[in-house]
PDB file of C-alpha atoms in Angstrom:
ATOM      1  CA  MET E 831     127.081 109.649 100.456  1.00 72.00           C
ATOM      2  CA  LEU E 832     123.910 109.202 102.658  1.00 68.00           C
ATOM      3  CA  THR E 833     122.245 105.675 102.745  1.00 65.00           C
ATOM      4  CA  GLU E 834     118.647 104.949 102.199  1.00 63.00           C
ATOM      5  CA  ALA E 835     118.097 104.189 105.933  1.00 65.00           C
ATOM      6  CA  GLU E 836     119.735 107.585 106.830  1.00 64.00           C
ATOM      7  CA  LEU E 837     117.395 109.445 104.498  1.00 66.00           C
ATOM      8  CA  LEU E 838     114.310 107.698 105.742  1.00 63.00           C
ATOM      9  CA  SER E 839     115.348 108.125 109.468  1.00 64.00           C
ATOM     10  CA  GLY E 840     116.154 111.760 108.950  1.00 64.00           C
ATOM     11  CA  SER E 841     119.770 111.166 110.155  1.00 69.00           C
ATOM     12  CA  ILE E 842     120.987 113.967 107.915  1.00 77.00           C
ATOM     13  CA  PRO E 843     123.925 116.179 109.532  1.00 80.00           C
ATOM     14  CA  PRO E 844     122.500 119.554 110.438  1.00 82.00           C
ATOM     15  CA  LEU E 845     124.911 121.420 108.398  1.00 86.00           C
ATOM     16  CA  VAL E 846     124.275 119.497 105.302  1.00 83.00           C
ATOM     17  CA  ALA E 847     120.363 119.979 105.947  1.00 84.00           C
ATOM     18  CA  LEU E 848     120.937 123.766 106.451  1.00 90.00           C
ATOM     19  CA  ALA E 849     123.264 123.996 103.262  1.00 90.00           C
ATOM     20  CA  GLY E 850     120.465 122.093 101.236  1.00 89.00           C
ATOM     21  CA  MET E 851     117.782 124.489 102.360  1.00 91.00           C
ATOM     22  CA  ALA E 852     120.015 127.414 101.364  1.00 92.00           C
ATOM     23  CA  VAL E 853     121.090 126.021  98.075  1.00 90.00           C
ATOM     24  CA  CYS E 854     117.415 125.226  97.110  1.00 92.00           C
ATOM     25  CA  PHE E 855     116.205 128.853  98.175  1.00 92.00           C
ATOM     26  CA  VAL E 856     118.900 130.113  95.708  1.00 87.00           C
ATOM     27  CA  ALA E 857     117.987 127.747  93.047  1.00 86.00           C
ATOM     28  CA  GLY E 858     114.303 128.701  93.333  1.00 88.00           C
ATOM     29  CA  LEU E 859     115.187 132.310  93.204  1.00 83.00           C
ATOM     30  CA  LEU E 860     117.377 132.078  90.106  1.00 78.00           C
ATOM     31  CA  GLY E 861     115.006 129.553  88.447  1.00 77.00           C
ATOM     32  CA  GLY E 862     112.085 131.962  89.025  1.00 76.00           C
ATOM     33  CA  LEU E 863     113.922 134.966  87.595  1.00 71.00           C
ATOM     34  CA  SER E 864     115.459 133.409  84.456  1.00 66.00           C
ATOM     35  CA  GLY E 865     113.877 129.968  84.045  1.00 67.00           C
ATOM     36  CA  TYR E 866     117.389 128.570  84.007  1.00 69.00           C
ATOM     37  CA  GLY E 867     119.869 127.182  86.543  1.00 71.00           C
ATOM     38  CA  ALA E 868     117.850 125.677  89.243  1.00 81.00           C
ATOM     39  CA  GLY E 869     118.306 122.005  88.597  1.00 82.00           C
ATOM     40  CA  LEU E 870     121.917 122.556  87.577  1.00 79.00           C
ATOM     41  CA  LEU E 871     122.685 124.245  90.844  1.00 83.00           C
ATOM     42  CA  ILE E 872     120.996 121.566  92.967  1.00 88.00           C
ATOM     43  CA  THR E 873     122.748 118.827  91.015  1.00 86.00           C
ATOM     44  CA  LEU E 874     126.108 120.151  92.158  1.00 83.00           C
ATOM     45  CA  PHE E 875     124.923 120.020  95.834  1.00 87.00           C
ATOM     46  CA  LEU E 876     123.310 116.513  95.524  1.00 89.00           C
ATOM     47  CA  ALA E 877     125.810 114.674  93.421  1.00 84.00           C
ATOM     48  CA  PRO E 878     128.087 113.815  96.382  1.00 84.00           C
ATOM     49  CA  ILE E 879     125.181 113.163  98.697  1.00 86.00           C
ATOM     50  CA  VAL E 880     123.108 110.783  96.683  1.00 87.00           C
ATOM     51  CA  GLY E 881     125.476 109.510  93.967  1.00 83.00           C
ATOM     52  CA  PRO E 882     125.096 110.115  90.008  1.00 81.00           C
ATOM     53  CA  LYS E 883     122.694 107.152  89.455  1.00 84.00           C
ATOM     54  CA  ALA E 884     119.881 108.714  91.735  1.00 88.00           C
ATOM     55  CA  LEU E 885     120.251 112.213  90.416  1.00 88.00           C
ATOM     56  CA  VAL E 886     117.925 112.494  87.469  1.00 91.00           C
ATOM     57  CA  PRO E 887     115.074 110.664  89.092  1.00 93.00           C
ATOM     58  CA  LEU E 888     115.458 112.783  92.285  1.00 93.00           C
ATOM     59  CA  ILE E 889     115.697 115.946  90.412  1.00 93.00           C
ATOM     60  CA  SER E 890     112.468 115.122  88.592  1.00 94.00           C
ATOM     61  CA  VAL E 891     110.592 115.160  91.696  1.00 94.00           C
ATOM     62  CA  LEU E 892     112.344 118.207  93.077  1.00 94.00           C
ATOM     63  CA  MET E 893     111.716 120.211  89.852  1.00 92.00           C
ATOM     64  CA  LEU E 894     108.163 119.076  89.740  1.00 94.00           C
ATOM     65  CA  ILE E 895     107.565 120.998  92.922  1.00 94.00           C
ATOM     66  CA  ASN E 896     109.784 123.890  91.981  1.00 91.00           C
ATOM     67  CA  ASN E 897     108.172 124.430  88.489  1.00 92.00           C
ATOM     68  CA  GLY E 898     104.662 123.771  90.016  1.00 93.00           C
ATOM     69  CA  SER E 899     105.258 126.719  92.364  1.00 90.00           C
ATOM     70  CA  ARG E 900     106.512 128.894  89.535  1.00 87.00           C
ATOM     71  CA  VAL E 901     103.177 128.132  87.477  1.00 91.00           C
ATOM     72  CA  TRP E 902     101.239 129.141  90.618  1.00 90.00           C
ATOM     73  CA  PHE E 903     103.109 132.575  91.104  1.00 85.00           C
ATOM     74  CA  TYR E 904     102.740 133.363  87.488  1.00 83.00           C
ATOM     75  CA  ARG E 905      99.277 131.997  87.109  1.00 83.00           C
ATOM     76  CA  GLY E 906      97.210 133.663  84.501  1.00 84.00           C
ATOM     77  CA  GLN E 907     100.154 134.062  82.254  1.00 85.00           C
ATOM     78  CA  MET E 908     100.496 130.381  81.156  1.00 90.00           C
ATOM     79  CA  ASP E 909      99.623 129.454  77.421  1.00 91.00           C
ATOM     80  CA  LEU E 910      97.822 126.117  77.799  1.00 92.00           C
ATOM     81  CA  PRO E 911      97.646 125.150  74.034  1.00 92.00           C
ATOM     82  CA  THR E 912     101.288 125.593  73.703  1.00 92.00           C
ATOM     83  CA  VAL E 913     102.034 123.558  76.919  1.00 94.00           C
ATOM     84  CA  LEU E 914      99.982 120.663  75.728  1.00 94.00           C
ATOM     85  CA  ARG E 915     101.409 120.692  72.243  1.00 93.00           C
ATOM     86  CA  VAL E 916     105.165 120.384  73.634  1.00 94.00           C
ATOM     87  CA  ALA E 917     104.139 117.959  76.458  1.00 95.00           C
ATOM     88  CA  ALA E 918     102.360 115.629  74.139  1.00 95.00           C
ATOM     89  CA  ILE E 919     105.576 114.628  72.245  1.00 95.00           C
ATOM     90  CA  ALA E 920     107.894 115.195  75.337  1.00 96.00           C
ATOM     91  CA  VAL E 921     106.236 112.714  77.618  1.00 97.00           C
ATOM     92  CA  PRO E 922     106.588 109.598  75.416  1.00 96.00           C
ATOM     93  CA  MET E 923     110.170 110.580  74.720  1.00 96.00           C
ATOM     94  CA  ALA E 924     110.812 111.019  78.343  1.00 96.00           C
ATOM     95  CA  TRP E 925     109.803 107.289  78.757  1.00 96.00           C
ATOM     96  CA  LEU E 926     112.367 106.282  76.160  1.00 95.00           C
ATOM     97  CA  GLY E 927     115.020 108.333  77.718  1.00 93.00           C
ATOM     98  CA  ALA E 928     114.206 106.762  81.125  1.00 95.00           C
ATOM     99  CA  GLN E 929     114.660 103.356  79.680  1.00 94.00           C
ATOM    100  CA  LEU E 930     118.158 104.320  78.559  1.00 92.00           C
ATOM    101  CA  TYR E 931     119.084 106.004  81.936  1.00 92.00           C
ATOM    102  CA  VAL E 932     118.256 102.871  84.111  1.00 90.00           C
ATOM    103  CA  ARG E 933     120.516 100.772  81.975  1.00 90.00           C
ATOM    104  CA  MET E 934     123.449 103.162  82.030  1.00 86.00           C
ATOM    105  CA  ASP E 935     126.410 102.396  84.474  1.00 83.00           C
ATOM    106  CA  SER E 936     126.895 105.052  87.283  1.00 75.00           C
ATOM    107  CA  ALA E 937     130.332 106.019  86.097  1.00 76.00           C
ATOM    108  CA  VAL E 938     129.008 106.619  82.604  1.00 80.00           C
ATOM    109  CA  ILE E 939     126.298 108.745  84.085  1.00 77.00           C
ATOM    110  CA  GLN E 940     128.779 110.635  86.065  1.00 73.00           C
ATOM    111  CA  LEU E 941     130.854 111.316  82.973  1.00 80.00           C
ATOM    112  CA  VAL E 942     127.706 112.434  80.972  1.00 77.00           C
ATOM    113  CA  LEU E 943     126.488 114.665  83.776  1.00 72.00           C
ATOM    114  CA  GLY E 944     129.784 116.232  84.218  1.00 73.00           C
ATOM    115  CA  ALA E 945     130.134 116.911  80.472  1.00 77.00           C
ATOM    116  CA  VAL E 946     126.685 118.296  80.325  1.00 71.00           C
ATOM    117  CA  LEU E 947     127.230 120.659  83.175  1.00 67.00           C
ATOM    118  CA  ILE E 948     130.353 122.017  81.452  1.00 75.00           C
ATOM    119  CA  ALA E 949     128.613 122.332  78.153  1.00 75.00           C
ATOM    120  CA  SER E 950     125.586 124.117  79.613  1.00 66.00           C
ATOM    121  CA  VAL E 951     127.494 127.192  80.161  1.00 65.00           C
ATOM    122  CA  PRO E 952     128.647 127.980  76.554  1.00 76.00           C
ATOM    123  CA  LEU E 953     125.283 126.508  75.267  1.00 69.00           C
ATOM    124  CA  ARG E 954     123.300 128.956  77.483  1.00 65.00           C
ATOM    125  CA  ARG E 955     125.360 131.739  75.952  1.00 67.00           C
ATOM    126  CA  ILE E 956     124.778 130.578  72.468  1.00 69.00           C
ATOM    127  CA  LEU E 957     120.974 130.016  73.072  1.00 64.00           C
ATOM    128  CA  LYS E 958     120.569 133.245  74.902  1.00 63.00           C
ATOM    129  CA  GLY E 959     118.566 135.811  72.887  1.00 61.00           C
ATOM    130  CA  ALA E 960     118.038 133.111  70.107  1.00 62.00           C
ATOM    131  CA  SER E 961     114.648 132.115  69.011  1.00 61.00           C
ATOM    132  CA  VAL E 962     113.402 129.222  66.974  1.00 64.00           C
ATOM    133  CA  ALA E 963     110.852 129.567  64.102  1.00 64.00           C
ATOM    134  CA  PRO E 964     107.585 128.269  65.709  1.00 66.00           C
ATOM    135  CA  GLY E 965     106.610 125.860  63.063  1.00 76.00           C
ATOM    136  CA  PRO E 966     105.156 122.386  63.740  1.00 80.00           C
ATOM    137  CA  ALA E 967     108.585 120.679  62.992  1.00 82.00           C
ATOM    138  CA  SER E 968     110.370 122.835  65.426  1.00 81.00           C
ATOM    139  CA  VAL E 969     107.804 122.491  68.140  1.00 85.00           C
ATOM    140  CA  TYR E 970     107.605 118.676  67.939  1.00 89.00           C
ATOM    141  CA  GLY E 971     111.250 118.293  67.371  1.00 88.00           C
ATOM    142  CA  ILE E 972     112.425 120.288  70.267  1.00 85.00           C
ATOM    143  CA  GLY E 973     109.698 119.026  72.440  1.00 90.00           C
ATOM    144  CA  ALA E 974     110.915 115.347  71.519  1.00 92.00           C
ATOM    145  CA  ALA E 975     114.542 116.238  72.163  1.00 89.00           C
ATOM    146  CA  PHE E 976     113.695 117.924  75.449  1.00 90.00           C
ATOM    147  CA  GLY E 977     111.568 114.918  76.688  1.00 93.00           C
ATOM    148  CA  PHE E 978     114.197 112.353  75.839  1.00 93.00           C
ATOM    149  CA  LEU E 979     117.218 114.359  77.195  1.00 88.00           C
ATOM    150  CA  SER E 980     115.455 115.481  80.327  1.00 90.00           C
ATOM    151  CA  SER E 981     115.349 111.675  81.576  1.00 92.00           C
ATOM    152  CA  VAL E 982     119.040 111.279  80.792  1.00 88.00           C
ATOM    153  CA  ILE E 983     120.724 114.542  81.840  1.00 81.00           C
ATOM    154  CA  VAL E 984     120.008 117.672  84.081  1.00 80.00           C
ATOM    155  CA  GLY E 985     119.459 120.992  82.256  1.00 76.00           C
ATOM    156  CA  ALA E 986     117.666 119.983  79.147  1.00 80.00           C
ATOM    157  CA  GLY E 987     115.053 122.618  79.984  1.00 78.00           C
ATOM    158  CA  MET E 988     117.166 125.235  78.318  1.00 74.00           C
ATOM    159  CA  LEU E 989     116.124 123.863  74.872  1.00 77.00           C
ATOM    160  CA  ILE E 990     112.540 124.948  75.357  1.00 81.00           C
ATOM    161  CA  MET E 991     113.311 128.659  76.005  1.00 76.00           C
ATOM    162  CA  PRO E 992     114.400 129.581  72.489  1.00 75.00           C
ATOM    163  CA  LEU E 993     111.303 127.865  71.165  1.00 78.00           C
ATOM    164  CA  LEU E 994     108.925 129.688  73.459  1.00 81.00           C
ATOM    165  CA  MET E 995     110.737 133.144  72.741  1.00 76.00           C
ATOM    166  CA  GLY E 996     110.217 132.420  68.937  1.00 77.00           C
ATOM    167  CA  ILE E 997     106.486 131.837  69.480  1.00 79.00           C
ATOM    168  CA  GLY E 998     106.459 135.292  71.084  1.00 77.00           C
ATOM    169  CA  PHE E 999     106.588 134.630  74.742  1.00 80.00           C
ATOM    170  CA  ALA E1000     108.288 136.866  77.174  1.00 74.00           C
ATOM    171  CA  GLY E1001     108.399 137.808  80.895  1.00 73.00           C
ATOM    172  CA  PRO E1002     105.943 136.141  83.234  1.00 79.00           C
ATOM    173  CA  ALA E1003     104.253 134.457  80.252  1.00 83.00           C
ATOM    174  CA  LEU E1004     107.589 132.763  79.131  1.00 81.00           C
ATOM    175  CA  LEU E1005     108.348 131.687  82.626  1.00 82.00           C
ATOM    176  CA  ALA E1006     104.821 130.231  83.286  1.00 88.00           C
ATOM    177  CA  THR E1007     104.652 128.393  80.033  1.00 92.00           C
ATOM    178  CA  ASP E1008     108.026 126.889  80.389  1.00 88.00           C
ATOM    179  CA  ALA E1009     107.362 125.841  83.975  1.00 91.00           C
ATOM    180  CA  ALA E1010     104.122 124.240  83.035  1.00 95.00           C
ATOM    181  CA  ILE E1011     105.628 122.127  80.356  1.00 95.00           C
ATOM    182  CA  SER E1012     108.240 121.045  82.998  1.00 94.00           C
ATOM    183  CA  VAL E1013     105.546 120.177  85.458  1.00 95.00           C
ATOM    184  CA  ILE E1014     103.853 117.782  83.031  1.00 96.00           C
ATOM    185  CA  VAL E1015     107.103 116.201  82.054  1.00 96.00           C
ATOM    186  CA  ASN E1016     108.493 115.865  85.604  1.00 96.00           C
ATOM    187  CA  LEU E1017     105.197 114.410  86.809  1.00 96.00           C
ATOM    188  CA  ALA E1018     105.459 111.864  84.013  1.00 96.00           C
ATOM    189  CA  LYS E1019     109.203 111.031  84.734  1.00 96.00           C
ATOM    190  CA  THR E1020     108.400 110.624  88.546  1.00 95.00           C
ATOM    191  CA  VAL E1021     105.885 107.859  87.552  1.00 95.00           C
ATOM    192  CA  ILE E1022     108.149 106.387  85.025  1.00 95.00           C
ATOM    193  CA  PHE E1023     111.215 106.228  87.301  1.00 95.00           C
ATOM    194  CA  GLY E1024     109.112 104.976  90.099  1.00 93.00           C
ATOM    195  CA  SER E1025     107.685 102.121  87.895  1.00 94.00           C
ATOM    196  CA  LEU E1026     111.417 101.286  86.925  1.00 93.00           C
ATOM    197  CA  ASP E1027     112.472 101.073  90.534  1.00 91.00           C
ATOM    198  CA  ALA E1028     114.947 104.043  89.856  1.00 90.00           C
ATOM    199  CA  LEU E1029     113.412 106.170  92.587  1.00 90.00           C
ATOM    200  CA  SER E1030     113.704 104.926  96.021  1.00 88.00           C
ATOM    201  CA  LEU E1031     111.405 106.056  98.921  1.00 89.00           C
ATOM    202  CA  GLY E1032     114.310 107.787 100.768  1.00 87.00           C
ATOM    203  CA  HIS E1033     115.168 109.823  97.578  1.00 89.00           C
ATOM    204  CA  PHE E1034     111.608 110.587  96.965  1.00 92.00           C
ATOM    205  CA  VAL E1035     111.142 112.026 100.520  1.00 89.00           C
ATOM    206  CA  LEU E1036     114.368 114.029 100.171  1.00 90.00           C
ATOM    207  CA  ALA E1037     113.217 115.449  96.892  1.00 91.00           C
ATOM    208  CA  LEU E1038     109.938 116.517  98.323  1.00 93.00           C
ATOM    209  CA  VAL E1039     111.585 118.318 101.308  1.00 91.00           C
ATOM    210  CA  LEU E1040     114.178 119.978  99.002  1.00 92.00           C
ATOM    211  CA  GLY E1041     111.493 120.884  96.550  1.00 93.00           C
ATOM    212  CA  LEU E1042     109.435 122.614  99.198  1.00 94.00           C
ATOM    213  CA  CYS E1043     112.690 124.662 100.099  1.00 93.00           C
ATOM    214  CA  THR E1044     112.686 126.008  96.673  1.00 92.00           C
ATOM    215  CA  ILE E1045     109.323 127.676  97.013  1.00 93.00           C
ATOM    216  CA  PRO E1046     110.222 130.708  99.068  1.00 92.00           C
ATOM    217  CA  GLY E1047     112.884 131.472  96.490  1.00 89.00           C
ATOM    218  CA  THR E1048     110.372 131.304  93.674  1.00 87.00           C
ATOM    219  CA  ALA E1049     108.010 133.492  95.634  1.00 88.00           C
ATOM    220  CA  CYS E1050     110.879 136.166  96.054  1.00 87.00           C
ATOM    221  CA  ALA E1051     111.693 135.802  92.226  1.00 80.00           C
ATOM    222  CA  ALA E1052     108.202 136.363  91.233  1.00 78.00           C
ATOM    223  CA  TRP E1053     108.197 139.616  93.292  1.00 77.00           C
ATOM    224  CA  VAL E1054     111.324 141.072  91.687  1.00 70.00           C
ATOM    225  CA  VAL E1055     111.001 139.690  88.078  1.00 61.00           C
ATOM    226  CA  ARG E1056     112.008 142.391  85.511  1.00 55.00           C
ATOM    227  CA  ARG E1057     113.520 144.418  88.381  1.00 60.00           C
ATOM    228  CA  THR E1058     116.878 142.603  88.777  1.00 54.00           C
ATOM    229  CA  SER E1059     119.862 142.035  86.598  1.00 56.00           C
ATOM    230  CA  LEU E1060     120.987 138.583  86.555  1.00 52.00           C
ATOM    231  CA  ARG E1061     124.471 139.185  84.940  1.00 60.00           C
ATOM    232  CA  LEU E1062     126.364 138.740  88.282  1.00 57.00           C
ATOM    233  CA  HIS E1063     124.179 135.887  89.494  1.00 49.00           C
ATOM    234  CA  MET E1064     124.627 133.967  86.315  1.00 54.00           C
ATOM    235  CA  ALA E1065     128.468 134.543  86.236  1.00 63.00           C
ATOM    236  CA  LEU E1066     128.694 133.062  89.792  1.00 55.00           C
ATOM    237  CA  ILE E1067     126.368 130.121  88.889  1.00 53.00           C
ATOM    238  CA  GLU E1068     128.275 129.351  85.654  1.00 60.00           C
ATOM    239  CA  GLY E1069     131.545 129.335  87.654  1.00 67.00           C
ATOM    240  CA  LEU E1070     130.078 126.864  90.133  1.00 57.00           C
ATOM    241  CA  ILE E1071     128.628 124.701  87.203  1.00 58.00           C
ATOM    242  CA  LEU E1072     131.990 124.533  85.523  1.00 69.00           C
ATOM    243  CA  LEU E1073     133.755 123.518  88.707  1.00 68.00           C
ATOM    244  CA  GLY E1074     131.018 120.902  89.521  1.00 60.00           C
ATOM    245  CA  GLY E1075     131.078 119.481  86.107  1.00 63.00           C
ATOM    246  CA  ALA E1076     134.872 119.176  86.128  1.00 73.00           C
ATOM    247  CA  SER E1077     134.667 117.494  89.389  1.00 66.00           C
ATOM    248  CA  MET E1078     132.084 114.887  88.263  1.00 59.00           C
ATOM    249  CA  LEU E1079     134.214 114.122  85.164  1.00 71.00           C
ATOM    250  CA  PHE E1080     137.256 113.613  87.280  1.00 69.00           C
ATOM    251  CA  GLY E1081     135.224 111.228  89.530  1.00 65.00           C
ATOM    252  CA  GLY E1082     133.863 109.266  86.565  1.00 62.00           C
ATOM    253  CA  LEU E1083     137.208 108.815  85.001  1.00 71.00           C
ATOM    254  CA  SER E1084     139.081 107.979  88.149  1.00 63.00           C
ATOM    255  CA  GLY E1085     136.201 105.625  89.202  1.00 57.00           C
TER     256      GLY E1085
END
């Protein structure tokens, strides 16, 4: 695990740096194509490097940049009223989730994240193709759940997709609106975790650098969206997520 001093001084092993750039490029590509998997994939890479306690605050900054680039590449397709409706309830709930997160023990966080990673695979399959009736209750209920859970676990963004599809979004409009909601929530989480001293300067800088590495992948995804099947990609990613989740569970139990 890299220390704060190593992160600030840039003393990161070259192979680790290159691997991080490659992982973030692939994560940006997958997230830009499907709206799913970027944060989960990066979590698997970062967990042994920064430790479980730093993961969610760090991922918040990283995904702020990643989703911001997705909004840019799909600009003109975002539905601002929907973004504001969901974010209005998600942001205060993210604050509540952050209050819980900073009080959780590192071993508990590792167990929770491991369980969530494993559960995300069948949950994605259950939610795939599903839609939610777009009434006020579902909009604010799912927005609240997303906001709270996004400050405690990685991968809560998958809750938003069925809601947006139920409203009628698809293709670039779906990806842009989903990304814009995440931008607002992750910006709020970055400020919240920073105010709670849960986001160190070294981790913030690392997140900025890795977040920038996702942008080329997002750019490629924007170019090939609707032209590439994700079946093989998602099978590989799900395999990695299951292995990584099992590893984190084992680490939390043995620790």
